Each structure stands twice: as structure tokens, then as C-alpha cells.
mmCIF file of N, CA, C and O in Angstrom:
data_model
loop_
_atom_site.group_PDB
_atom_site.id
_atom_site.type_symbol
_atom_site.label_atom_id
_atom_site.label_comp_id
_atom_site.label_asym_id
_atom_site.label_seq_id
_atom_site.Cartn_x
_atom_site.Cartn_y
_atom_site.Cartn_z
ATOM 1 N N MET A 1 -2.525 18.088 11.525
ATOM 2 C CA MET A 1 -2.520 18.099 10.070
ATOM 3 C C MET A 1 -2.713 16.692 9.503
ATOM 4 O O MET A 1 -3.384 16.515 8.504
ATOM 5 N N MET A 2 -2.134 15.683 10.170
ATOM 6 C CA MET A 2 -2.287 14.307 9.680
ATOM 7 C C MET A 2 -3.734 13.858 9.738
ATOM 8 O O MET A 2 -4.173 13.088 8.898
ATOM 9 N N GLU A 3 -4.464 14.346 10.745
ATOM 10 C CA GLU A 3 -5.867 13.960 10.894
ATOM 11 C C GLU A 3 -6.668 14.366 9.662
ATOM 12 O O GLU A 3 -7.611 13.697 9.277
ATOM 13 N N LYS A 4 -6.257 15.483 9.054
ATOM 14 C CA LYS A 4 -6.928 15.966 7.848
ATOM 15 C C LYS A 4 -6.892 14.898 6.760
ATOM 16 O O LYS A 4 -7.879 14.648 6.083
ATOM 17 N N TYR A 5 -5.756 14.250 6.605
ATOM 18 C CA TYR A 5 -5.618 13.210 5.582
ATOM 19 C C TYR A 5 -6.403 11.958 5.961
ATOM 20 O O TYR A 5 -7.097 11.387 5.130
ATOM 21 N N ILE A 6 -6.274 11.532 7.194
ATOM 22 C CA ILE A 6 -6.910 10.288 7.632
ATOM 23 C C ILE A 6 -8.423 10.361 7.508
ATOM 24 O O ILE A 6 -9.066 9.395 7.093
ATOM 25 N N THR A 7 -9.016 11.491 7.819
ATOM 26 C CA THR A 7 -10.475 11.611 7.739
ATOM 27 C C THR A 7 -10.976 11.600 6.295
ATOM 28 O O THR A 7 -12.147 11.340 6.060
ATOM 29 N N GLN A 8 -10.111 11.863 5.330
ATOM 30 C CA GLN A 8 -10.532 11.899 3.928
ATOM 31 C C GLN A 8 -10.570 10.521 3.267
ATOM 32 O O GLN A 8 -11.147 10.363 2.208
ATOM 33 N N PHE A 9 -9.966 9.514 3.893
ATOM 34 C CA PHE A 9 -9.967 8.169 3.313
ATOM 35 C C PHE A 9 -11.377 7.594 3.291
ATOM 36 O O PHE A 9 -12.219 7.944 4.121
ATOM 37 N N SER A 10 -11.635 6.677 2.379
ATOM 38 C CA SER A 10 -12.922 5.977 2.315
ATOM 39 C C SER A 10 -13.210 5.314 3.651
ATOM 40 O O SER A 10 -12.304 4.771 4.291
ATOM 41 N N ALA A 11 -14.470 5.334 4.048
ATOM 42 C CA ALA A 11 -14.862 4.830 5.369
ATOM 43 C C ALA A 11 -14.533 3.344 5.546
ATOM 44 O O ALA A 11 -14.142 2.912 6.625
ATOM 45 N N TYR A 12 -14.682 2.546 4.497
ATOM 46 C CA TYR A 12 -14.480 1.100 4.599
ATOM 47 C C TYR A 12 -13.006 0.699 4.676
ATOM 48 O O TYR A 12 -12.682 -0.417 5.064
ATOM 49 N N LEU A 13 -12.124 1.571 4.315
ATOM 50 C CA LEU A 13 -10.719 1.230 4.154
ATOM 51 C C LEU A 13 -10.068 0.753 5.455
ATOM 52 O O LEU A 13 -9.280 -0.184 5.457
ATOM 53 N N PHE A 14 -10.404 1.373 6.546
ATOM 54 C CA PHE A 14 -9.817 1.008 7.844
ATOM 55 C C PHE A 14 -10.907 0.538 8.802
ATOM 56 O O PHE A 14 -10.988 0.971 9.933
ATOM 57 N N TRP A 15 -11.734 -0.365 8.332
ATOM 58 C CA TRP A 15 -12.868 -0.862 9.107
ATOM 59 C C TRP A 15 -12.440 -1.609 10.360
ATOM 60 O O TRP A 15 -13.175 -1.682 11.332
ATOM 61 N N ASP A 16 -11.240 -2.199 10.356
ATOM 62 C CA ASP A 16 -10.816 -3.064 11.454
ATOM 63 C C ASP A 16 -9.994 -2.353 12.527
ATOM 64 O O ASP A 16 -9.593 -2.970 13.502
ATOM 65 N N VAL A 17 -9.744 -1.077 12.343
ATOM 66 C CA VAL A 17 -8.992 -0.307 13.332
ATOM 67 C C VAL A 17 -9.717 1.009 13.609
ATOM 68 O O VAL A 17 -10.562 1.436 12.839
ATOM 69 N N ASN A 18 -9.347 1.631 14.704
ATOM 70 C CA ASN A 18 -9.892 2.939 15.035
ATOM 71 C C ASN A 18 -9.117 3.986 14.243
ATOM 72 O O ASN A 18 -7.918 4.138 14.438
ATOM 73 N N LYS A 19 -9.793 4.688 13.358
ATOM 74 C CA LYS A 19 -9.119 5.687 12.519
ATOM 75 C C LYS A 19 -8.427 6.763 13.350
ATOM 76 O O LYS A 19 -7.417 7.311 12.935
ATOM 77 N N ASP A 20 -8.965 7.039 14.530
ATOM 78 C CA ASP A 20 -8.373 8.074 15.383
ATOM 79 C C ASP A 20 -7.001 7.673 15.899
ATOM 80 O O ASP A 20 -6.201 8.529 16.268
ATOM 81 N N ASP A 21 -6.723 6.378 15.945
ATOM 82 C CA ASP A 21 -5.432 5.891 16.440
ATOM 83 C C ASP A 21 -4.370 5.821 15.347
ATOM 84 O O ASP A 21 -3.198 5.585 15.641
ATOM 85 N N LEU A 22 -4.765 5.982 14.092
ATOM 86 C CA LEU A 22 -3.802 5.906 12.994
ATOM 87 C C LEU A 22 -2.930 7.148 12.944
ATOM 88 O O LEU A 22 -3.407 8.263 13.117
ATOM 89 N N ASP A 23 -1.670 6.911 12.698
ATOM 90 C CA ASP A 23 -0.699 7.990 12.551
ATOM 91 C C ASP A 23 -0.068 7.826 11.170
ATOM 92 O O ASP A 23 0.457 6.757 10.859
ATOM 93 N N MET A 24 -0.102 8.859 10.366
ATOM 94 C CA MET A 24 0.388 8.773 8.986
ATOM 95 C C MET A 24 1.865 8.404 8.914
ATOM 96 O O MET A 24 2.301 7.801 7.936
ATOM 97 N N GLU A 25 2.640 8.727 9.916
ATOM 98 C CA GLU A 25 4.064 8.396 9.913
ATOM 99 C C GLU A 25 4.319 7.023 10.537
ATOM 100 O O GLU A 25 4.982 6.179 9.956
ATOM 101 N N LYS A 26 3.783 6.801 11.714
ATOM 102 C CA LYS A 26 4.029 5.528 12.409
ATOM 103 C C LYS A 26 3.448 4.332 11.661
ATOM 104 O O LYS A 26 4.015 3.251 11.668
ATOM 105 N N HIS A 27 2.310 4.525 11.040
ATOM 106 C CA HIS A 27 1.607 3.424 10.374
ATOM 107 C C HIS A 27 1.647 3.556 8.854
ATOM 108 O O HIS A 27 0.740 3.106 8.155
ATOM 109 N N SER A 28 2.703 4.140 8.341
ATOM 110 C CA SER A 28 2.782 4.398 6.903
ATOM 111 C C SER A 28 2.709 3.117 6.071
ATOM 112 O O SER A 28 2.011 3.077 5.058
ATOM 113 N N ARG A 29 3.409 2.066 6.491
ATOM 114 C CA ARG A 29 3.382 0.809 5.725
ATOM 115 C C ARG A 29 1.963 0.235 5.659
ATOM 116 O O ARG A 29 1.509 -0.206 4.615
ATOM 117 N N TYR A 30 1.279 0.250 6.779
ATOM 118 C CA TYR A 30 -0.088 -0.272 6.864
ATOM 119 C C TYR A 30 -1.025 0.545 5.960
ATOM 120 O O TYR A 30 -1.796 -0.021 5.181
ATOM 121 N N ILE A 31 -0.937 1.855 6.057
ATOM 122 C CA ILE A 31 -1.813 2.734 5.282
ATOM 123 C C ILE A 31 -1.549 2.577 3.785
ATOM 124 O O ILE A 31 -2.482 2.417 2.992
ATOM 125 N N ILE A 32 -0.295 2.581 3.399
ATOM 126 C CA ILE A 32 0.052 2.448 1.976
ATOM 127 C C ILE A 32 -0.427 1.109 1.424
ATOM 128 O O ILE A 32 -1.025 1.047 0.349
ATOM 129 N N LYS A 33 -0.207 0.041 2.152
ATOM 130 C CA LYS A 33 -0.624 -1.291 1.681
ATOM 131 C C LYS A 33 -2.140 -1.363 1.531
ATOM 132 O O LYS A 33 -2.655 -1.864 0.530
ATOM 133 N N ARG A 34 -2.872 -0.857 2.519
ATOM 134 C CA ARG A 34 -4.329 -0.867 2.451
ATOM 135 C C ARG A 34 -4.839 -0.103 1.234
ATOM 136 O O ARG A 34 -5.726 -0.563 0.523
ATOM 137 N N VAL A 35 -4.281 1.066 1.019
ATOM 138 C CA VAL A 35 -4.736 1.890 -0.099
ATOM 139 C C VAL A 35 -4.393 1.228 -1.433
ATOM 140 O O VAL A 35 -5.210 1.200 -2.351
ATOM 141 N N LEU A 36 -3.198 0.655 -1.544
ATOM 142 C CA LEU A 36 -2.811 -0.010 -2.789
ATOM 143 C C LEU A 36 -3.733 -1.187 -3.101
ATOM 144 O O LEU A 36 -4.075 -1.431 -4.261
ATOM 145 N N GLU A 37 -4.128 -1.929 -2.089
ATOM 146 C CA GLU A 37 -4.918 -3.135 -2.334
ATOM 147 C C GLU A 37 -6.425 -2.906 -2.365
ATOM 148 O O GLU A 37 -7.128 -3.568 -3.103
ATOM 149 N N TYR A 38 -6.925 -1.969 -1.559
ATOM 150 C CA TYR A 38 -8.378 -1.825 -1.427
ATOM 151 C C TYR A 38 -8.907 -0.415 -1.691
ATOM 152 O O TYR A 38 -10.112 -0.206 -1.708
ATOM 153 N N GLY A 39 -8.024 0.542 -1.873
ATOM 154 C CA GLY A 39 -8.455 1.925 -1.987
ATOM 155 C C GLY A 39 -9.032 2.290 -3.343
ATOM 156 O O GLY A 39 -8.779 1.643 -4.350
ATOM 157 N N MET A 40 -9.766 3.370 -3.326
ATOM 158 C CA MET A 40 -10.317 3.960 -4.542
ATOM 159 C C MET A 40 -9.319 4.999 -5.050
ATOM 160 O O MET A 40 -8.337 5.300 -4.391
ATOM 161 N N LEU A 41 -9.593 5.570 -6.215
ATOM 162 C CA LEU A 41 -8.703 6.571 -6.796
ATOM 163 C C LEU A 41 -8.504 7.755 -5.841
ATOM 164 O O LEU A 41 -7.391 8.259 -5.688
ATOM 165 N N GLN A 42 -9.560 8.163 -5.170
ATOM 166 C CA GLN A 42 -9.469 9.270 -4.209
ATOM 167 C C GLN A 42 -8.479 8.927 -3.092
ATOM 168 O O GLN A 42 -7.670 9.767 -2.695
ATOM 169 N N ASP A 43 -8.517 7.684 -2.602
ATOM 170 C CA ASP A 43 -7.601 7.256 -1.543
ATOM 171 C C ASP A 43 -6.162 7.254 -2.053
ATOM 172 O O ASP A 43 -5.249 7.667 -1.345
ATOM 173 N N TRP A 44 -5.974 6.789 -3.276
ATOM 174 C CA TRP A 44 -4.642 6.771 -3.875
ATOM 175 C C TRP A 44 -4.089 8.191 -3.977
ATOM 176 O O TRP A 44 -2.932 8.447 -3.682
ATOM 177 N N ASN A 45 -4.926 9.126 -4.395
ATOM 178 C CA ASN A 45 -4.486 10.521 -4.532
ATOM 179 C C ASN A 45 -4.069 11.115 -3.185
ATOM 180 O O ASN A 45 -3.108 11.882 -3.116
ATOM 181 N N ILE A 46 -4.771 10.758 -2.126
ATOM 182 C CA ILE A 46 -4.423 11.245 -0.788
ATOM 183 C C ILE A 46 -3.054 10.705 -0.372
ATOM 184 O O ILE A 46 -2.191 11.449 0.105
ATOM 185 N N VAL A 47 -2.847 9.412 -0.551
ATOM 186 C CA VAL A 47 -1.572 8.785 -0.182
ATOM 187 C C VAL A 47 -0.437 9.356 -1.019
ATOM 188 O O VAL A 47 0.644 9.654 -0.503
ATOM 189 N N LYS A 48 -0.678 9.504 -2.302
ATOM 190 C CA LYS A 48 0.351 10.046 -3.197
ATOM 191 C C LYS A 48 0.702 11.479 -2.824
ATOM 192 O O LYS A 48 1.871 11.869 -2.833
ATOM 193 N N GLN A 49 -0.294 12.258 -2.464
ATOM 194 C CA GLN A 49 -0.050 13.640 -2.076
ATOM 195 C C GLN A 49 0.753 13.707 -0.774
ATOM 196 O O GLN A 49 1.651 14.526 -0.646
ATOM 197 N N TYR A 50 0.446 12.848 0.179
ATOM 198 C CA TYR A 50 1.109 12.905 1.481
ATOM 199 C C TYR A 50 2.527 12.332 1.431
ATOM 200 O O TYR A 50 3.474 12.947 1.901
ATOM 201 N N TYR A 51 2.670 11.117 0.876
ATOM 202 C CA TYR A 51 3.965 10.428 0.913
ATOM 203 C C TYR A 51 4.831 10.673 -0.325
ATOM 204 O O TYR A 51 6.055 10.645 -0.235
ATOM 205 N N GLY A 52 4.220 10.818 -1.473
ATOM 206 C CA GLY A 52 4.972 10.928 -2.715
ATOM 207 C C GLY A 52 5.296 9.539 -3.262
ATOM 208 O O GLY A 52 5.390 8.561 -2.514
ATOM 209 N N ILE A 53 5.468 9.447 -4.572
ATOM 210 C CA ILE A 53 5.700 8.160 -5.232
ATOM 211 C C ILE A 53 6.970 7.483 -4.723
ATOM 212 O O ILE A 53 6.983 6.276 -4.486
ATOM 213 N N THR A 54 8.028 8.236 -4.521
ATOM 214 C CA THR A 54 9.305 7.653 -4.105
ATOM 215 C C THR A 54 9.169 6.906 -2.787
ATOM 216 O O THR A 54 9.618 5.767 -2.663
ATOM 217 N N ARG A 55 8.535 7.520 -1.812
ATOM 218 C CA ARG A 55 8.388 6.859 -0.511
ATOM 219 C C ARG A 55 7.439 5.668 -0.600
ATOM 220 O O ARG A 55 7.673 4.634 0.022
ATOM 221 N N ILE A 56 6.376 5.806 -1.374
ATOM 222 C CA ILE A 56 5.431 4.690 -1.533
ATOM 223 C C ILE A 56 6.162 3.481 -2.113
ATOM 224 O O ILE A 56 5.997 2.363 -1.632
ATOM 225 N N VAL A 57 6.971 3.697 -3.133
ATOM 226 C CA VAL A 57 7.718 2.605 -3.763
ATOM 227 C C VAL A 57 8.705 1.998 -2.764
ATOM 228 O O VAL A 57 8.806 0.771 -2.656
ATOM 229 N N GLU A 58 9.411 2.822 -2.016
ATOM 230 C CA GLU A 58 10.379 2.306 -1.039
ATOM 231 C C GLU A 58 9.699 1.463 0.032
ATOM 232 O O GLU A 58 10.208 0.419 0.423
ATOM 233 N N GLU A 59 8.547 1.905 0.501
ATOM 234 C CA GLU A 59 7.792 1.125 1.493
ATOM 235 C C GLU A 59 7.300 -0.184 0.866
ATOM 236 O O GLU A 59 7.398 -1.249 1.468
ATOM 237 N N ALA A 60 6.764 -0.098 -0.339
ATOM 238 C CA ALA A 60 6.195 -1.276 -1.004
ATOM 239 C C ALA A 60 7.253 -2.311 -1.352
ATOM 240 O O ALA A 60 6.953 -3.505 -1.414
ATOM 241 N N LYS A 61 8.476 -1.888 -1.562
ATOM 242 C CA LYS A 61 9.551 -2.841 -1.868
ATOM 243 C C LYS A 61 9.757 -3.841 -0.735
ATOM 244 O O LYS A 61 10.226 -4.945 -0.959
ATOM 245 N N GLY A 62 9.390 -3.467 0.475
ATOM 246 C CA GLY A 62 9.570 -4.350 1.627
ATOM 247 C C GLY A 62 8.381 -5.240 1.941
ATOM 248 O O GLY A 62 8.463 -6.103 2.816
ATOM 249 N N PHE A 63 7.248 -5.075 1.243
ATOM 250 C CA PHE A 63 6.067 -5.905 1.513
ATOM 251 C C PHE A 63 6.321 -7.348 1.089
ATOM 252 O O PHE A 63 6.773 -7.591 -0.024
ATOM 253 N N ARG A 64 5.995 -8.297 1.953
ATOM 254 C CA ARG A 64 6.115 -9.707 1.576
ATOM 255 C C ARG A 64 4.994 -10.122 0.637
ATOM 256 O O ARG A 64 5.148 -11.027 -0.175
ATOM 257 N N GLU A 65 3.850 -9.470 0.787
ATOM 258 C CA GLU A 65 2.694 -9.774 -0.062
ATOM 259 C C GLU A 65 2.085 -8.472 -0.552
ATOM 260 O O GLU A 65 2.029 -7.497 0.177
ATOM 261 N N LEU A 66 1.642 -8.498 -1.798
ATOM 262 C CA LEU A 66 0.935 -7.363 -2.377
ATOM 263 C C LEU A 66 0.122 -7.881 -3.548
ATOM 264 O O LEU A 66 0.587 -8.743 -4.299
ATOM 265 N N ASP A 67 -1.073 -7.389 -3.664
ATOM 266 C CA ASP A 67 -1.947 -7.798 -4.759
ATOM 267 C C ASP A 67 -1.221 -7.603 -6.091
ATOM 268 O O ASP A 67 -0.602 -6.559 -6.309
ATOM 269 N N PRO A 68 -1.243 -8.606 -6.971
ATOM 270 C CA PRO A 68 -0.517 -8.507 -8.242
ATOM 271 C C PRO A 68 -0.893 -7.283 -9.083
ATOM 272 O O PRO A 68 -0.050 -6.693 -9.737
ATOM 273 N N ARG A 69 -2.162 -6.885 -9.046
ATOM 274 C CA ARG A 69 -2.578 -5.692 -9.802
ATOM 275 C C ARG A 69 -1.963 -4.430 -9.207
ATOM 276 O O ARG A 69 -1.553 -3.527 -9.932
ATOM 277 N N ALA A 70 -1.919 -4.375 -7.874
ATOM 278 C CA ALA A 70 -1.314 -3.211 -7.208
ATOM 279 C C ALA A 70 0.174 -3.147 -7.522
ATOM 280 O O ALA A 70 0.720 -2.071 -7.781
ATOM 281 N N LEU A 71 0.826 -4.308 -7.530
ATOM 282 C CA LEU A 71 2.250 -4.359 -7.857
ATOM 283 C C LEU A 71 2.495 -3.902 -9.298
ATOM 284 O O LEU A 71 3.389 -3.099 -9.551
ATOM 285 N N ALA A 72 1.694 -4.382 -10.218
ATOM 286 C CA ALA A 72 1.851 -4.007 -11.622
ATOM 287 C C ALA A 72 1.633 -2.506 -11.809
ATOM 288 O O ALA A 72 2.382 -1.843 -12.532
ATOM 289 N N TYR A 73 0.620 -1.966 -11.156
ATOM 290 C CA TYR A 73 0.329 -0.536 -11.257
ATOM 291 C C TYR A 73 1.479 0.289 -10.696
ATOM 292 O O TYR A 73 1.967 1.215 -11.344
ATOM 293 N N LEU A 74 1.930 -0.064 -9.502
ATOM 294 C CA LEU A 74 3.005 0.685 -8.859
ATOM 295 C C LEU A 74 4.299 0.591 -9.662
ATOM 296 O O LEU A 74 5.014 1.573 -9.828
ATOM 297 N N SER A 75 4.568 -0.579 -10.183
ATOM 298 C CA SER A 75 5.757 -0.776 -11.005
ATOM 299 C C SER A 75 5.688 0.082 -12.268
ATOM 300 O O SER A 75 6.668 0.703 -12.664
ATOM 301 N N ALA A 76 4.520 0.146 -12.890
ATOM 302 C CA ALA A 76 4.357 0.895 -14.132
ATOM 303 C C ALA A 76 4.462 2.405 -13.921
ATOM 304 O O ALA A 76 5.176 3.086 -14.656
ATOM 305 N N ILE A 77 3.784 2.928 -12.904
ATOM 306 C CA ILE A 77 3.794 4.388 -12.743
ATOM 307 C C ILE A 77 5.115 4.908 -12.199
ATOM 308 O O ILE A 77 5.452 6.063 -12.404
ATOM 309 N N SER A 78 5.854 4.039 -11.498
ATOM 310 C CA SER A 78 7.134 4.494 -10.935
ATOM 311 C C SER A 78 8.320 4.070 -11.797
ATOM 312 O O SER A 78 9.458 4.429 -11.508
ATOM 313 N N GLN A 79 8.029 3.270 -12.838
ATOM 314 C CA GLN A 79 9.074 2.732 -13.715
ATOM 315 C C GLN A 79 10.132 1.973 -12.911
ATOM 316 O O GLN A 79 11.323 2.067 -13.178
ATOM 317 N N THR A 80 9.649 1.213 -11.915
ATOM 318 C CA THR A 80 10.510 0.372 -11.091
ATOM 319 C C THR A 80 10.278 -1.080 -11.498
ATOM 320 O O THR A 80 9.134 -1.537 -11.490
ATOM 321 N N PRO A 81 11.317 -1.815 -11.848
ATOM 322 C CA PRO A 81 11.127 -3.221 -12.230
ATOM 323 C C PRO A 81 10.500 -4.036 -11.089
ATOM 324 O O PRO A 81 10.835 -3.842 -9.921
ATOM 325 N N LYS A 82 9.596 -4.932 -11.454
ATOM 326 C CA LYS A 82 8.921 -5.759 -10.452
ATOM 327 C C LYS A 82 9.910 -6.568 -9.622
ATOM 328 O O LYS A 82 9.665 -6.875 -8.462
ATOM 329 N N GLU A 83 11.032 -6.917 -10.227
ATOM 330 C CA GLU A 83 12.030 -7.745 -9.533
ATOM 331 C C GLU A 83 12.620 -7.045 -8.311
ATOM 332 O O GLU A 83 13.202 -7.700 -7.448
ATOM 333 N N GLN A 84 12.468 -5.747 -8.204
ATOM 334 C CA GLN A 84 12.992 -5.018 -7.054
ATOM 335 C C GLN A 84 12.058 -5.084 -5.838
ATOM 336 O O GLN A 84 12.428 -4.672 -4.752
ATOM 337 N N PHE A 85 10.853 -5.610 -6.037
ATOM 338 C CA PHE A 85 9.883 -5.712 -4.954
ATOM 339 C C PHE A 85 9.980 -7.087 -4.296
ATOM 340 O O PHE A 85 9.968 -8.117 -4.977
ATOM 341 N N LYS A 86 10.049 -7.089 -2.984
ATOM 342 C CA LYS A 86 10.166 -8.338 -2.227
ATOM 343 C C LYS A 86 8.967 -9.254 -2.486
ATOM 344 O O LYS A 86 9.115 -10.462 -2.591
ATOM 345 N N CYS A 87 7.780 -8.674 -2.609
ATOM 346 C CA CYS A 87 6.586 -9.490 -2.818
ATOM 347 C C CYS A 87 6.646 -10.245 -4.148
ATOM 348 O O CYS A 87 6.131 -11.348 -4.260
ATOM 349 N N TYR A 88 7.299 -9.694 -5.132
ATOM 350 C CA TYR A 88 7.423 -10.360 -6.436
ATOM 351 C C TYR A 88 8.394 -11.530 -6.348
ATOM 352 O O TYR A 88 8.080 -12.635 -6.792
ATOM 353 N N THR A 89 9.545 -11.318 -5.759
ATOM 354 C CA THR A 89 10.536 -12.402 -5.659
ATOM 355 C C THR A 89 10.086 -13.452 -4.653
ATOM 356 O O THR A 89 10.284 -14.640 -4.873
ATOM 357 N N TYR A 90 9.455 -13.045 -3.569
ATOM 358 C CA TYR A 90 8.977 -13.989 -2.559
ATOM 359 C C TYR A 90 7.882 -14.873 -3.135
ATOM 360 O O TYR A 90 7.855 -16.066 -2.918
ATOM 361 N N GLN A 91 6.981 -14.288 -3.898
ATOM 362 C CA GLN A 91 5.881 -15.027 -4.508
ATOM 363 C C GLN A 91 6.404 -16.070 -5.495
ATOM 364 O O GLN A 91 5.921 -17.185 -5.550
ATOM 365 N N ARG A 92 7.415 -15.728 -6.260
ATOM 366 C CA ARG A 92 7.959 -16.655 -7.238
ATOM 367 C C ARG A 92 8.745 -17.781 -6.576
ATOM 368 O O ARG A 92 8.836 -18.873 -7.108
ATOM 369 N N LEU A 93 9.342 -17.525 -5.413
ATOM 370 C CA LEU A 93 10.104 -18.554 -4.709
ATOM 371 C C LEU A 93 9.195 -19.546 -4.000
ATOM 372 O O LEU A 93 9.581 -20.673 -3.754
ATOM 373 N N ASN A 94 7.997 -19.109 -3.637
ATOM 374 C CA ASN A 94 7.071 -19.940 -2.878
ATOM 375 C C ASN A 94 5.729 -20.062 -3.600
ATOM 376 O O ASN A 94 4.757 -19.461 -3.187
ATOM 377 N N PRO A 95 5.664 -20.863 -4.651
ATOM 378 C CA PRO A 95 4.398 -20.994 -5.378
ATOM 379 C C PRO A 95 3.341 -21.657 -4.499
ATOM 380 O O PRO A 95 3.637 -22.545 -3.696
ATOM 381 N N GLN A 96 2.104 -21.207 -4.650
ATOM 382 C CA GLN A 96 1.000 -21.765 -3.877
ATOM 383 C C GLN A 96 0.296 -22.835 -4.702
ATOM 384 O O GLN A 96 0.173 -22.723 -5.917
ATOM 385 N N HIS A 97 -0.175 -23.861 -4.009
ATOM 386 C CA HIS A 97 -0.836 -24.972 -4.701
ATOM 387 C C HIS A 97 -2.214 -24.611 -5.216
ATOM 388 O O HIS A 97 -2.640 -25.088 -6.253
ATOM 389 N N TRP A 98 -2.931 -23.785 -4.490
ATOM 390 C CA TRP A 98 -4.326 -23.490 -4.829
ATOM 391 C C TRP A 98 -4.481 -22.108 -5.400
ATOM 392 O O TRP A 98 -5.367 -21.375 -5.073
ATOM 393 N N ASN A 99 -3.622 -21.749 -6.295
ATOM 394 C CA ASN A 99 -3.705 -20.410 -6.863
ATOM 395 C C ASN A 99 -4.653 -20.385 -8.032
ATOM 396 O O ASN A 99 -4.600 -21.036 -8.978
#
């Protein structure tokens, strides 16, 4: 059943790994992060359907890095304050020189 979801993702999304080796449960953090940062609306709908918003938010709270637009979107649709995400607090604690 998981293969059904994995085959529906955009072809470019997992260009660096073998899609056949991906497991929706074991690699959930990797899949969610990829879709949030590089996925199309169709990819987002697949992830949302499989994991649900609550699990996506819980996984994303542990990311050290996340694209600011993806963070803003996830924060807005889940009504979760950005301060609860590790990537938001980590980014503010460690400003980059060449941003």
C-alpha cells in the first residue's frame, strides 16, 4: 500500500535515492522535509493524506533546517507558532553571515 503513495510523487523529488527503497514509515522525516521544501501541490496532498497535518507538524518541529516559506506555510495552516519549531529557534540563534 505504501508503494502506491511513493509512486505518485513527482519524479524529480527523490532524484538522489532509489524510490523503491523508500518506506513511508521509516523515512517519514526525509519524505516530509523533501515535500515541504521541493514538492508541488500534488506532492503535498499525498503527504497530507498519508500522514495528516498533526504528524507532519510533529515531525517538522524537530527539523534543524527548513525553508522559511515552508515553515511559514506549515505554521499558518496548522496554527502552530513558529517558535515551536526547532528550525526557527536554531536559525535565530545562529545567524549566517552570507544570508
